[in-house]
C-alpha positions as a LaTeX table, in Angstrom:
\begin{tabular}{lrrr}
\hline
Residue & $x$ (\AA) & $y$ (\AA) & $z$ (\AA) \\
\hline
Unk1 & $-28.78$ & $-22.17$ & 1.10 \\
Unk2 & $-26.07$ & $-21.37$ & 3.64 \\
Unk3 & $-26.03$ & $-20.73$ & 7.36 \\
Unk4 & $-25.05$ & $-17.08$ & 7.84 \\
Unk5 & $-23.24$ & $-17.66$ & 11.13 \\
Unk6 & $-21.29$ & $-20.64$ & 9.81 \\
Unk7 & $-20.40$ & $-18.79$ & 6.63 \\
Unk8 & $-19.07$ & $-15.79$ & 8.53 \\
Unk9 & $-16.94$ & $-18.05$ & 10.71 \\
Unk10 & $-15.48$ & $-19.69$ & 7.59 \\
Unk11 & $-14.89$ & $-16.27$ & 6.02 \\
Unk12 & $-13.00$ & $-15.12$ & 9.09 \\
Unk13 & $-10.74$ & $-18.17$ & 8.86 \\
Unk14 & $-10.20$ & $-17.60$ & 5.14 \\
Unk15 & $-9.21$ & $-13.98$ & 5.79 \\
Unk16 & $-6.24$ & $-15.23$ & 7.79 \\
Unk17 & $-4.93$ & $-17.39$ & 4.95 \\
Unk18 & $-5.72$ & $-15.61$ & 1.68 \\
Unk19 & $-4.10$ & $-15.12$ & $-0.81$ \\
Unk20 & $-0.76$ & $-16.29$ & $-2.19$ \\
Unk21 & $-1.73$ & $-17.10$ & $-5.75$ \\
Unk22 & $-3.45$ & $-14.06$ & $-7.23$ \\
Unk23 & $-2.10$ & $-11.78$ & $-9.90$ \\
Unk24 & 0.25 & $-14.16$ & $-11.68$ \\
Unk25 & $-1.30$ & $-14.10$ & $-15.10$ \\
Unk26 & $-3.95$ & $-11.45$ & $-14.98$ \\
Unk27 & $-4.55$ & $-7.77$ & $-15.52$ \\
Unk28 & $-3.72$ & $-5.47$ & $-12.60$ \\
Unk29 & $-4.22$ & $-1.89$ & $-11.54$ \\
Unk30 & $-5.76$ & 0.04 & $-8.70$ \\
Unk31 & $-9.40$ & 0.39 & $-7.77$ \\
Unk32 & $-11.70$ & 1.77 & $-5.13$ \\
Unk33 & $-14.31$ & $-0.05$ & $-3.12$ \\
Unk34 & $-18.03$ & 0.30 & $-3.56$ \\
Unk35 & $-21.00$ & $-0.82$ & $-1.52$ \\
Unk36 & $-24.17$ & $-2.39$ & $-2.86$ \\
Unk37 & $-26.81$ & 0.16 & $-3.81$ \\
Unk38 & $-29.75$ & 0.35 & $-1.43$ \\
Unk39 & $-32.10$ & 0.57 & $-4.41$ \\
Unk40 & $-33.28$ & $-2.96$ & $-5.28$ \\
Unk41 & $-32.97$ & $-1.97$ & $-8.95$ \\
Unk42 & $-29.20$ & $-1.53$ & $-8.61$ \\
Unk43 & $-26.88$ & $-4.54$ & $-8.81$ \\
Unk44 & $-23.20$ & $-4.51$ & $-7.93$ \\
Unk45 & $-20.43$ & $-6.09$ & $-10.02$ \\
Unk46 & $-16.82$ & $-6.32$ & $-8.84$ \\
Unk47 & $-14.03$ & $-7.18$ & $-11.27$ \\
Unk48 & $-10.21$ & $-7.16$ & $-11.44$ \\
Unk49 & $-10.03$ & $-4.83$ & $-14.47$ \\
Unk50 & $-9.57$ & $-1.33$ & $-13.02$ \\
Unk51 & $-7.67$ & $-0.37$ & $-16.17$ \\
Unk52 & $-11.02$ & $-0.22$ & $-17.98$ \\
Unk53 & $-12.54$ & 3.14 & $-17.11$ \\
Unk54 & $-16.11$ & 4.30 & $-17.58$ \\
Unk55 & $-16.89$ & 4.44 & $-21.29$ \\
Unk56 & $-14.62$ & 1.50 & $-22.17$ \\
Unk57 & $-15.94$ & $-1.50$ & $-24.08$ \\
Unk58 & $-15.94$ & $-3.50$ & $-20.83$ \\
Unk59 & $-18.01$ & $-1.05$ & $-18.79$ \\
Unk60 & $-20.38$ & $-0.57$ & $-21.72$ \\
Unk61 & $-20.92$ & $-4.34$ & $-21.78$ \\
Unk62 & $-21.74$ & $-4.34$ & $-18.06$ \\
Unk63 & $-24.27$ & $-1.59$ & $-18.58$ \\
Unk64 & $-25.78$ & $-3.37$ & $-21.58$ \\
Unk65 & $-26.19$ & $-6.56$ & $-19.55$ \\
Unk66 & $-27.84$ & $-4.51$ & $-16.81$ \\
Unk67 & $-30.26$ & $-2.95$ & $-19.28$ \\
Unk68 & $-31.07$ & $-6.40$ & $-20.65$ \\
Unk69 & $-31.84$ & $-7.59$ & $-17.11$ \\
Unk70 & $-33.83$ & $-4.45$ & $-16.33$ \\
Unk71 & $-31.48$ & $-3.09$ & $-13.64$ \\
Unk72 & $-28.74$ & $-0.50$ & $-13.14$ \\
Unk73 & $-25.16$ & $-1.62$ & $-12.62$ \\
Unk74 & $-22.80$ & $-0.29$ & $-9.97$ \\
Unk75 & $-19.38$ & $-1.55$ & $-10.97$ \\
Unk76 & $-16.08$ & $-1.40$ & $-9.08$ \\
Unk77 & $-12.72$ & $-2.47$ & $-10.51$ \\
Unk78 & $-10.12$ & $-3.66$ & $-7.98$ \\
Unk79 & $-6.49$ & $-4.61$ & $-8.21$ \\
Unk80 & $-6.38$ & $-8.40$ & $-8.53$ \\
Unk81 & $-4.38$ & $-8.78$ & $-5.32$ \\
Unk82 & $-6.95$ & $-6.74$ & $-3.36$ \\
Unk83 & $-10.13$ & $-8.29$ & $-4.72$ \\
Unk84 & $-10.09$ & $-11.54$ & $-2.76$ \\
Unk85 & $-9.61$ & $-9.84$ & 0.60 \\
Unk86 & $-12.22$ & $-7.18$ & $-0.22$ \\
Unk87 & $-14.65$ & $-9.98$ & $-1.14$ \\
Unk88 & $-14.03$ & $-11.88$ & 2.09 \\
Unk89 & $-14.53$ & $-8.73$ & 4.15 \\
Unk90 & $-17.74$ & $-7.91$ & 2.28 \\
Unk91 & $-19.05$ & $-11.43$ & 2.89 \\
Unk92 & $-18.26$ & $-11.15$ & 6.59 \\
Unk93 & $-20.26$ & $-7.90$ & 6.67 \\
Unk94 & $-23.16$ & $-9.37$ & 4.66 \\
Unk95 & $-22.48$ & $-6.95$ & 1.81 \\
Unk96 & $-21.23$ & $-9.14$ & $-1.05$ \\
Unk97 & $-21.47$ & $-7.95$ & $-4.66$ \\
Unk98 & $-24.16$ & $-9.58$ & $-6.77$ \\
Unk99 & $-21.66$ & $-10.66$ & $-9.43$ \\
Unk100 & $-17.98$ & $-11.24$ & $-8.74$ \\
Unk101 & $-15.36$ & $-11.76$ & $-11.43$ \\
Unk102 & $-12.29$ & $-13.19$ & $-9.74$ \\
Unk103 & $-8.93$ & $-14.79$ & $-10.55$ \\
Unk104 & $-9.44$ & $-18.53$ & $-10.97$ \\
Unk105 & $-7.10$ & $-19.80$ & $-8.18$ \\
Unk106 & $-9.10$ & $-17.78$ & $-5.65$ \\
Unk107 & $-12.41$ & $-19.45$ & $-6.46$ \\
Unk108 & $-11.71$ & $-22.47$ & $-4.25$ \\
Unk109 & $-10.68$ & $-20.21$ & $-1.34$ \\
Unk110 & $-13.93$ & $-18.26$ & $-1.57$ \\
Unk111 & $-15.95$ & $-21.42$ & $-2.09$ \\
Unk112 & $-14.47$ & $-23.16$ & 0.94 \\
Unk113 & $-15.20$ & $-20.01$ & 2.97 \\
Unk114 & $-18.87$ & $-20.28$ & 2.02 \\
Unk115 & $-18.84$ & $-17.05$ & 0.02 \\
Unk116 & $-20.03$ & $-18.38$ & $-3.35$ \\
Unk117 & $-23.14$ & $-20.14$ & $-4.62$ \\
Unk118 & $-22.70$ & $-23.28$ & $-6.73$ \\
Unk119 & $-23.75$ & $-23.42$ & $-10.37$ \\
Unk120 & $-26.34$ & $-26.00$ & $-9.31$ \\
Unk121 & $-27.83$ & $-23.33$ & $-7.08$ \\
Unk122 & $-27.35$ & $-20.28$ & $-9.29$ \\
Unk123 & $-28.13$ & $-21.99$ & $-12.63$ \\
Unk124 & $-25.16$ & $-20.56$ & $-14.55$ \\
Unk125 & $-24.72$ & $-22.75$ & $-17.63$ \\
Unk126 & $-21.28$ & $-24.39$ & $-17.90$ \\
Unk127 & $-22.21$ & $-27.10$ & $-20.41$ \\
Unk128 & $-20.07$ & $-25.71$ & $-23.24$ \\
Unk129 & $-16.98$ & $-24.89$ & $-21.16$ \\
Unk130 & $-13.85$ & $-26.99$ & $-21.70$ \\
Unk131 & $-13.62$ & $-29.33$ & $-18.67$ \\
Unk132 & $-9.93$ & $-28.60$ & $-18.02$ \\
Unk133 & $-10.73$ & $-24.88$ & $-17.66$ \\
Unk134 & $-13.87$ & $-25.41$ & $-15.60$ \\
Unk135 & $-11.89$ & $-27.55$ & $-13.12$ \\
Unk136 & $-10.19$ & $-24.42$ & $-11.74$ \\
Unk137 & $-13.58$ & $-23.35$ & $-10.37$ \\
Unk138 & $-14.44$ & $-26.68$ & $-8.78$ \\
Unk139 & $-14.01$ & $-27.72$ & $-5.17$ \\
Unk140 & $-15.39$ & $-30.68$ & $-3.26$ \\
Unk141 & $-17.19$ & $-31.98$ & $-6.33$ \\
Unk142 & $-19.10$ & $-28.74$ & $-6.88$ \\
Unk143 & $-18.68$ & $-25.95$ & $-9.45$ \\
Unk144 & $-18.70$ & $-22.32$ & $-8.32$ \\
Unk145 & $-18.72$ & $-20.25$ & $-11.49$ \\
Unk146 & $-17.84$ & $-20.18$ & $-15.15$ \\
Unk147 & $-14.64$ & $-18.89$ & $-16.79$ \\
Unk148 & $-14.76$ & $-15.66$ & $-18.72$ \\
Unk149 & $-11.55$ & $-16.53$ & $-20.53$ \\
Unk150 & $-8.15$ & $-18.10$ & $-20.06$ \\
Unk151 & $-4.53$ & $-17.36$ & $-20.65$ \\
Unk152 & $-1.54$ & $-19.60$ & $-20.20$ \\
Unk153 & 2.13 & $-20.07$ & $-21.00$ \\
Unk154 & 3.91 & $-21.10$ & $-24.18$ \\
Unk155 & 7.29 & $-20.57$ & $-25.83$ \\
Unk156 & 7.82 & $-17.45$ & $-27.88$ \\
Unk157 & 10.69 & $-17.83$ & $-30.33$ \\
Unk158 & 12.82 & $-15.47$ & $-32.40$ \\
Unk159 & 12.71 & $-16.69$ & $-36.00$ \\
Unk160 & 15.95 & $-14.97$ & $-37.02$ \\
Unk161 & 17.97 & $-16.42$ & $-34.13$ \\
Unk162 & 16.71 & $-19.93$ & $-34.84$ \\
Unk163 & 17.33 & $-19.63$ & $-38.58$ \\
Unk164 & 20.93 & $-18.51$ & $-38.02$ \\
Unk165 & 21.44 & $-21.44$ & $-35.65$ \\
Unk166 & 19.97 & $-23.91$ & $-38.15$ \\
Unk167 & 17.03 & $-24.86$ & $-35.91$ \\
Unk168 & 13.73 & $-25.94$ & $-37.44$ \\
Unk169 & 10.94 & $-25.51$ & $-34.90$ \\
Unk170 & 9.18 & $-28.53$ & $-36.41$ \\
Unk171 & 11.95 & $-30.64$ & $-34.87$ \\
Unk172 & 11.09 & $-29.50$ & $-31.32$ \\
Unk173 & 8.77 & $-32.16$ & $-29.98$ \\
Unk174 & 10.06 & $-32.98$ & $-26.48$ \\
Unk175 & 12.67 & $-31.95$ & $-23.91$ \\
Unk176 & 15.54 & $-33.71$ & $-25.67$ \\
Unk177 & 14.91 & $-31.94$ & $-28.98$ \\
Unk178 & 14.37 & $-28.59$ & $-27.24$ \\
Unk179 & 17.67 & $-28.94$ & $-25.38$ \\
Unk180 & 19.39 & $-29.87$ & $-28.66$ \\
Unk181 & 17.99 & $-26.68$ & $-30.19$ \\
Unk182 & 19.34 & $-24.63$ & $-27.28$ \\
Unk183 & 22.76 & $-26.20$ & $-27.78$ \\
Unk184 & 22.76 & $-25.19$ & $-31.46$ \\
Unk185 & 21.75 & $-21.65$ & $-30.57$ \\
Unk186 & 24.51 & $-21.34$ & $-27.97$ \\
Unk187 & 27.11 & $-22.65$ & $-30.41$ \\
Unk188 & 25.92 & $-20.08$ & $-32.96$ \\
Unk189 & 26.81 & $-17.33$ & $-30.50$ \\
Unk190 & 23.28 & $-16.45$ & $-29.41$ \\
Unk191 & 21.35 & $-16.96$ & $-26.18$ \\
Unk192 & 19.05 & $-19.89$ & $-25.50$ \\
Unk193 & 15.98 & $-19.46$ & $-23.31$ \\
Unk194 & 14.78 & $-17.10$ & $-20.62$ \\
Unk195 & 12.00 & $-17.57$ & $-18.06$ \\
Unk196 & 10.97 & $-16.53$ & $-14.58$ \\
Unk197 & 12.12 & $-18.62$ & $-11.63$ \\
Unk198 & 11.69 & $-15.92$ & $-8.98$ \\
Unk199 & 10.83 & $-16.98$ & $-5.43$ \\
Unk200 & 7.14 & $-16.09$ & $-5.68$ \\
Unk201 & 4.00 & $-17.55$ & $-7.25$ \\
Unk202 & 5.33 & $-16.37$ & $-10.62$ \\
Unk203 & 8.22 & $-18.81$ & $-10.27$ \\
Unk204 & 5.89 & $-21.70$ & $-9.52$ \\
Unk205 & 3.58 & $-20.63$ & $-12.33$ \\
Unk206 & 6.43 & $-20.80$ & $-14.84$ \\
Unk207 & 7.84 & $-24.04$ & $-13.51$ \\
Unk208 & 4.53 & $-25.91$ & $-13.56$ \\
Unk209 & 4.50 & $-26.72$ & $-17.32$ \\
Unk210 & 7.82 & $-28.53$ & $-16.90$ \\
Unk211 & 6.72 & $-30.10$ & $-13.62$ \\
Unk212 & 3.44 & $-31.35$ & $-15.08$ \\
Unk213 & 5.12 & $-32.08$ & $-18.43$ \\
Unk214 & 7.33 & $-34.60$ & $-16.62$ \\
Unk215 & 4.26 & $-36.43$ & $-15.34$ \\
Unk216 & 4.73 & $-35.15$ & $-11.77$ \\
Unk217 & 1.85 & $-34.39$ & $-9.40$ \\
Unk218 & 1.62 & $-31.56$ & $-6.88$ \\
Unk219 & 0.82 & $-34.06$ & $-4.15$ \\
Unk220 & 4.25 & $-35.66$ & $-4.59$ \\
Unk221 & 6.84 & $-32.93$ & $-5.02$ \\
Unk222 & 9.81 & $-35.27$ & $-4.59$ \\
Unk223 & 8.89 & $-37.82$ & $-7.26$ \\
Unk224 & 11.46 & $-38.92$ & $-9.84$ \\
Unk225 & 9.43 & $-37.05$ & $-12.48$ \\
Unk226 & 9.55 & $-33.82$ & $-10.46$ \\
Unk227 & 13.30 & $-34.19$ & $-10.01$ \\
Unk228 & 13.72 & $-34.61$ & $-13.76$ \\
Unk229 & 11.89 & $-31.32$ & $-14.39$ \\
Unk230 & 13.98 & $-29.33$ & $-11.93$ \\
Unk231 & 17.13 & $-31.03$ & $-13.22$ \\
Unk232 & 16.22 & $-29.86$ & $-16.73$ \\
Unk233 & 16.20 & $-26.21$ & $-15.65$ \\
Unk234 & 19.36 & $-26.64$ & $-13.57$ \\
Unk235 & 21.13 & $-28.28$ & $-16.51$ \\
Unk236 & 20.18 & $-25.37$ & $-18.77$ \\
Unk237 & 21.73 & $-22.91$ & $-16.33$ \\
Unk238 & 24.86 & $-25.02$ & $-15.88$ \\
Unk239 & 25.42 & $-25.20$ & $-19.64$ \\
Unk240 & 24.66 & $-21.54$ & $-20.25$ \\
Unk241 & 21.49 & $-22.22$ & $-22.23$ \\
Unk242 & 19.53 & $-20.09$ & $-19.72$ \\
Unk243 & 20.93 & $-17.07$ & $-17.83$ \\
Unk244 & 21.45 & $-16.98$ & $-14.06$ \\
Unk245 & 19.16 & $-13.95$ & $-14.05$ \\
Unk246 & 16.15 & $-16.27$ & $-14.23$ \\
Unk247 & 16.50 & $-16.77$ & $-10.46$ \\
Unk248 & 15.35 & $-13.17$ & $-9.95$ \\
Unk249 & 13.37 & $-12.67$ & $-13.15$ \\
Unk250 & 9.72 & $-11.80$ & $-13.03$ \\
Unk251 & 7.71 & $-12.58$ & $-16.13$ \\
Unk252 & 8.12 & $-8.92$ & $-17.10$ \\
Unk253 & 11.92 & $-8.81$ & $-16.77$ \\
Unk254 & 12.18 & $-12.17$ & $-18.51$ \\
Unk255 & 10.18 & $-10.72$ & $-21.40$ \\
Unk256 & 12.46 & $-7.68$ & $-21.52$ \\
Unk257 & 15.44 & $-10.01$ & $-21.97$ \\
Unk258 & 13.75 & $-11.75$ & $-24.88$ \\
Unk259 & 12.67 & $-8.43$ & $-26.43$ \\
Unk260 & 16.36 & $-7.47$ & $-26.69$ \\
Unk261 & 16.53 & $-9.79$ & $-29.69$ \\
Unk262 & 19.37 & $-12.16$ & $-28.70$ \\
Unk263 & 17.35 & $-14.99$ & $-27.14$ \\
Unk264 & 15.94 & $-17.88$ & $-29.12$ \\
Unk265 & 13.10 & $-18.63$ & $-26.70$ \\
Unk266 & 11.12 & $-17.09$ & $-23.86$ \\
Unk267 & 8.52 & $-18.76$ & $-21.72$ \\
Unk268 & 5.70 & $-16.27$ & $-21.34$ \\
Unk269 & 2.00 & $-15.76$ & $-21.79$ \\
Unk270 & $-0.74$ & $-14.48$ & $-24.05$ \\
Unk271 & $-0.60$ & $-11.15$ & $-22.21$ \\
Unk272 & 2.70 & $-10.41$ & $-24.02$ \\
Unk273 & 1.15 & $-10.58$ & $-27.50$ \\
Unk274 & 0.90 & $-6.81$ & $-27.85$ \\
Unk275 & 4.53 & $-6.43$ & $-26.74$ \\
Unk276 & 5.59 & $-9.16$ & $-29.16$ \\
Unk277 & 4.17 & $-7.12$ & $-32.03$ \\
Unk278 & 6.31 & $-4.18$ & $-30.92$ \\
Unk279 & 9.52 & $-6.18$ & $-30.45$ \\
Unk280 & 10.86 & $-5.39$ & $-33.91$ \\
Unk281 & 11.61 & $-8.96$ & $-35.01$ \\
Unk282 & 9.65 & $-11.88$ & $-36.41$ \\
Unk283 & 8.46 & $-14.26$ & $-33.73$ \\
Unk284 & 6.48 & $-17.46$ & $-33.44$ \\
Unk285 & 4.84 & $-19.40$ & $-30.63$ \\
Unk286 & 5.14 & $-23.07$ & $-29.64$ \\
Unk287 & 3.19 & $-24.90$ & $-26.93$ \\
Unk288 & 5.59 & $-26.07$ & $-24.22$ \\
Unk289 & 6.54 & $-29.68$ & $-24.97$ \\
Unk290 & 6.15 & $-32.52$ & $-22.51$ \\
Unk291 & 9.17 & $-34.57$ & $-21.49$ \\
Unk292 & 8.43 & $-37.35$ & $-23.99$ \\
Unk293 & 6.36 & $-35.38$ & $-26.50$ \\
Unk294 & 2.96 & $-33.80$ & $-26.79$ \\
Unk295 & 1.95 & $-30.52$ & $-25.20$ \\
Unk296 & 2.67 & $-30.06$ & $-21.50$ \\
Unk297 & $-0.14$ & $-28.87$ & $-19.28$ \\
Unk298 & 0.53 & $-25.23$ & $-18.49$ \\
Unk299 & $-1.30$ & $-23.46$ & $-15.66$ \\
Unk300 & $-4.33$ & $-21.38$ & $-16.56$ \\
Unk301 & $-4.71$ & $-17.73$ & $-15.76$ \\
Unk302 & $-7.93$ & $-15.84$ & $-16.24$ \\
Unk303 & $-11.06$ & $-15.13$ & $-14.29$ \\
Unk304 & $-14.34$ & $-16.78$ & $-13.32$ \\
Unk305 & $-17.76$ & $-15.17$ & $-13.23$ \\
Unk306 & $-19.24$ & $-16.14$ & $-9.86$ \\
Unk307 & $-22.39$ & $-15.27$ & $-7.91$ \\
Unk308 & $-21.73$ & $-14.67$ & $-4.20$ \\
Unk309 & $-24.14$ & $-15.73$ & $-1.46$ \\
Unk310 & $-26.74$ & $-13.04$ & $-0.63$ \\
Unk311 & $-28.84$ & $-12.53$ & 2.48 \\
Unk312 & $-31.70$ & $-11.59$ & 0.13 \\
Unk313 & $-32.09$ & $-14.71$ & $-2.02$ \\
Unk314 & $-34.50$ & $-12.84$ & $-4.27$ \\
Unk315 & $-31.49$ & $-11.21$ & $-5.93$ \\
Unk316 & $-30.21$ & $-14.46$ & $-7.45$ \\
Unk317 & $-32.52$ & $-14.52$ & $-10.47$ \\
Unk318 & $-31.31$ & $-11.17$ & $-11.77$ \\
Unk319 & $-27.68$ & $-11.92$ & $-10.86$ \\
Unk320 & $-27.97$ & $-15.10$ & $-12.92$ \\
Unk321 & $-29.20$ & $-13.05$ & $-15.89$ \\
Unk322 & $-26.19$ & $-10.77$ & $-15.56$ \\
Unk323 & $-23.75$ & $-13.68$ & $-15.35$ \\
Unk324 & $-25.36$ & $-15.38$ & $-18.33$ \\
Unk325 & $-25.16$ & $-12.18$ & $-20.39$ \\
Unk326 & $-21.47$ & $-11.65$ & $-19.57$ \\
Unk327 & $-20.62$ & $-15.21$ & $-20.63$ \\
Unk328 & $-22.70$ & $-15.42$ & $-23.82$ \\
Unk329 & $-20.74$ & $-16.54$ & $-26.89$ \\
Unk330 & $-20.62$ & $-13.08$ & $-28.50$ \\
Unk331 & $-19.76$ & $-11.24$ & $-25.30$ \\
Unk332 & $-17.05$ & $-13.77$ & $-24.43$ \\
Unk333 & $-15.57$ & $-13.29$ & $-27.89$ \\
Unk334 & $-15.52$ & $-9.50$ & $-27.54$ \\
Unk335 & $-14.19$ & $-9.55$ & $-23.97$ \\
Unk336 & $-11.46$ & $-12.09$ & $-24.64$ \\
Unk337 & $-10.28$ & $-10.13$ & $-27.67$ \\
Unk338 & $-9.88$ & $-7.09$ & $-25.41$ \\
Unk339 & $-8.07$ & $-9.07$ & $-22.69$ \\
Unk340 & $-5.90$ & $-11.18$ & $-25.05$ \\
Unk341 & $-7.57$ & $-14.26$ & $-23.57$ \\
Unk342 & $-8.46$ & $-17.55$ & $-25.18$ \\
Unk343 & $-12.17$ & $-18.29$ & $-24.89$ \\
Unk344 & $-13.30$ & $-21.11$ & $-22.56$ \\
Unk345 & $-15.46$ & $-22.83$ & $-25.19$ \\
Unk346 & $-14.53$ & $-24.60$ & $-28.42$ \\
Unk347 & $-17.20$ & $-22.67$ & $-30.32$ \\
Unk348 & $-15.64$ & $-19.29$ & $-29.54$ \\
Unk349 & $-12.06$ & $-20.57$ & $-29.79$ \\
Unk350 & $-12.77$ & $-21.56$ & $-33.40$ \\
Unk351 & $-14.10$ & $-18.08$ & $-34.06$ \\
Unk352 & $-10.98$ & $-16.52$ & $-32.54$ \\
Unk353 & $-8.63$ & $-18.59$ & $-34.71$ \\
Unk354 & $-10.71$ & $-17.84$ & $-37.81$ \\
Unk355 & $-10.24$ & $-14.13$ & $-37.10$ \\
Unk356 & $-6.55$ & $-14.43$ & $-36.16$ \\
Unk357 & $-4.62$ & $-17.55$ & $-37.19$ \\
Unk358 & $-1.73$ & $-16.58$ & $-34.88$ \\
Unk359 & $-3.90$ & $-17.55$ & $-31.91$ \\
Unk360 & $-3.84$ & $-21.24$ & $-32.94$ \\
Unk361 & $-0.82$ & $-22.24$ & $-30.77$ \\
Unk362 & $-2.38$ & $-20.41$ & $-27.82$ \\
Unk363 & $-5.66$ & $-22.25$ & $-28.27$ \\
Unk364 & $-3.70$ & $-25.52$ & $-28.38$ \\
Unk365 & $-1.85$ & $-24.54$ & $-25.20$ \\
Unk366 & $-5.09$ & $-23.64$ & $-23.40$ \\
Unk367 & $-6.68$ & $-26.94$ & $-24.44$ \\
Unk368 & $-3.81$ & $-28.71$ & $-22.64$ \\
Unk369 & $-3.77$ & $-26.30$ & $-19.69$ \\
Unk370 & $-4.65$ & $-27.06$ & $-16.10$ \\
Unk371 & $-5.88$ & $-25.04$ & $-13.13$ \\
Unk372 & $-3.44$ & $-24.67$ & $-10.28$ \\
Unk373 & $-6.11$ & $-25.69$ & $-7.78$ \\
Unk374 & $-7.38$ & $-28.57$ & $-9.95$ \\
Unk375 & $-7.20$ & $-32.15$ & $-8.68$ \\
Unk376 & $-9.28$ & $-30.86$ & $-5.76$ \\
Unk377 & $-6.25$ & $-29.17$ & $-4.19$ \\
Unk378 & $-8.25$ & $-26.06$ & $-3.37$ \\
Unk379 & $-6.70$ & $-24.08$ & $-0.52$ \\
Unk380 & $-3.84$ & $-26.59$ & $-0.19$ \\
Unk381 & $-2.28$ & $-25.14$ & $-3.34$ \\
Unk382 & $-0.69$ & $-21.97$ & $-1.87$ \\
Unk383 & 1.36 & $-23.96$ & 0.65 \\
Unk384 & 2.44 & $-26.46$ & $-2.02$ \\
Unk385 & 3.36 & $-23.66$ & $-4.40$ \\
Unk386 & 5.46 & $-21.87$ & $-1.81$ \\
Unk387 & 7.51 & $-24.99$ & $-1.17$ \\
Unk388 & 7.84 & $-25.57$ & $-4.91$ \\
Unk389 & 9.25 & $-22.13$ & $-5.67$ \\
Unk390 & 11.62 & $-22.44$ & $-2.69$ \\
Unk391 & 12.87 & $-25.75$ & $-4.11$ \\
Unk392 & 13.41 & $-24.19$ & $-7.53$ \\
Unk393 & 15.36 & $-21.34$ & $-5.96$ \\
Unk394 & 17.53 & $-23.71$ & $-3.92$ \\
Unk395 & 18.35 & $-25.94$ & $-6.87$ \\
Unk396 & 19.04 & $-23.19$ & $-9.40$ \\
Unk397 & 21.23 & $-21.26$ & $-6.96$ \\
Unk398 & 23.21 & $-24.43$ & $-6.31$ \\
Unk399 & 22.60 & $-24.49$ & $-2.56$ \\
Unk400 & 20.87 & $-27.88$ & $-2.87$ \\
Unk401 & 20.61 & $-30.59$ & $-5.49$ \\
Unk402 & 17.22 & $-30.94$ & $-7.21$ \\
Unk403 & 16.65 & $-34.16$ & $-5.25$ \\
Unk404 & 17.46 & $-32.52$ & $-1.90$ \\
Unk405 & 15.44 & $-29.39$ & $-2.64$ \\
Unk406 & 12.30 & $-31.29$ & $-3.62$ \\
Unk407 & 12.60 & $-33.78$ & $-0.76$ \\
Unk408 & 12.72 & $-30.86$ & 1.65 \\
Unk409 & 9.72 & $-29.26$ & $-0.09$ \\
Unk410 & 7.63 & $-32.42$ & 0.19 \\
Unk411 & 8.56 & $-32.78$ & 3.87 \\
Unk412 & 7.49 & $-29.17$ & 4.55 \\
Unk413 & 4.13 & $-29.67$ & 2.81 \\
Unk414 & 3.39 & $-32.74$ & 4.94 \\
\hline
\end{tabular}
């Protein structure tokens, strides 16, 4: 399936470049490493959910899938930012886990390093997965796993603030109408919108809906469309519709600003739903609008179930059973409810909305979402993203115009 010596060379190269894009929209925590059991009846699963301890619904599911496949499960939960490097090291040592659940932007890095089997090889069924979500796990025309769930960005809004400002959310259909709403809010003595524009992957992650919503492409950072997106954010800061604090805001501190109750809007993700319920005011959710209408493509967070390359190819059949069990319709529904994720298939999305109508705008946002490494960008994405967040920082701080900042970013990528 793969040449061991070539794969280990590729892994060594990947170790020197990974990983700028993990942890933006996923669960985090701390975990400890674990080696594959010597007993052939023990299969290892690594995941980025260390917050789920033994006895949790998640670990019970892993054990149930193991029982169904006739094997014991040895599971290790890692911090998201550690998992990619641990996986590359394990592959270099010939000790990869049997099943790996990993943040979607990392899939292409692991695939290009020769760490993962393709779905053509491992027989994981992806036929029901929404194509826009599956694209995050594709590289070089091949698919390397299947998503366990997705999250993305949308606009939370404070109903009381908008009502006092005379804003009807039904009127917000594009950038012009959103900016008009912010103007009304500001004139009513309240605050407009908060988001994260920090100089890290979080800043790029939050800028991408506006970047893509303008029609811009990551292969052309200095296009007129890209300039229009960055100019939109800069204009909001200049007019006081967004605070200068966005330059240093993480998604967490941005949320804390919104939770204070004075802001009309906050760009944030599904992972804030539990906090939204605790905020103490009525809120709603809108998909982020595109420049001229429709829903903008927001970047997807969430993980993929993948099957790493094994020296002993006899392990694949059981690993495939485990992956298939974890991504069955019922198990996806249960897992995504726990993780506040939107399911990757229309069938389960419909079930989620039937159970909780408030998930409808999130399902709509996920249907329009896009993987950061889609368009076959693969391992090119981290470098592009770094230049993008640097451009955002330069423009919002006023050190460069949007045109200058993005021209410099495009030059650096080339």
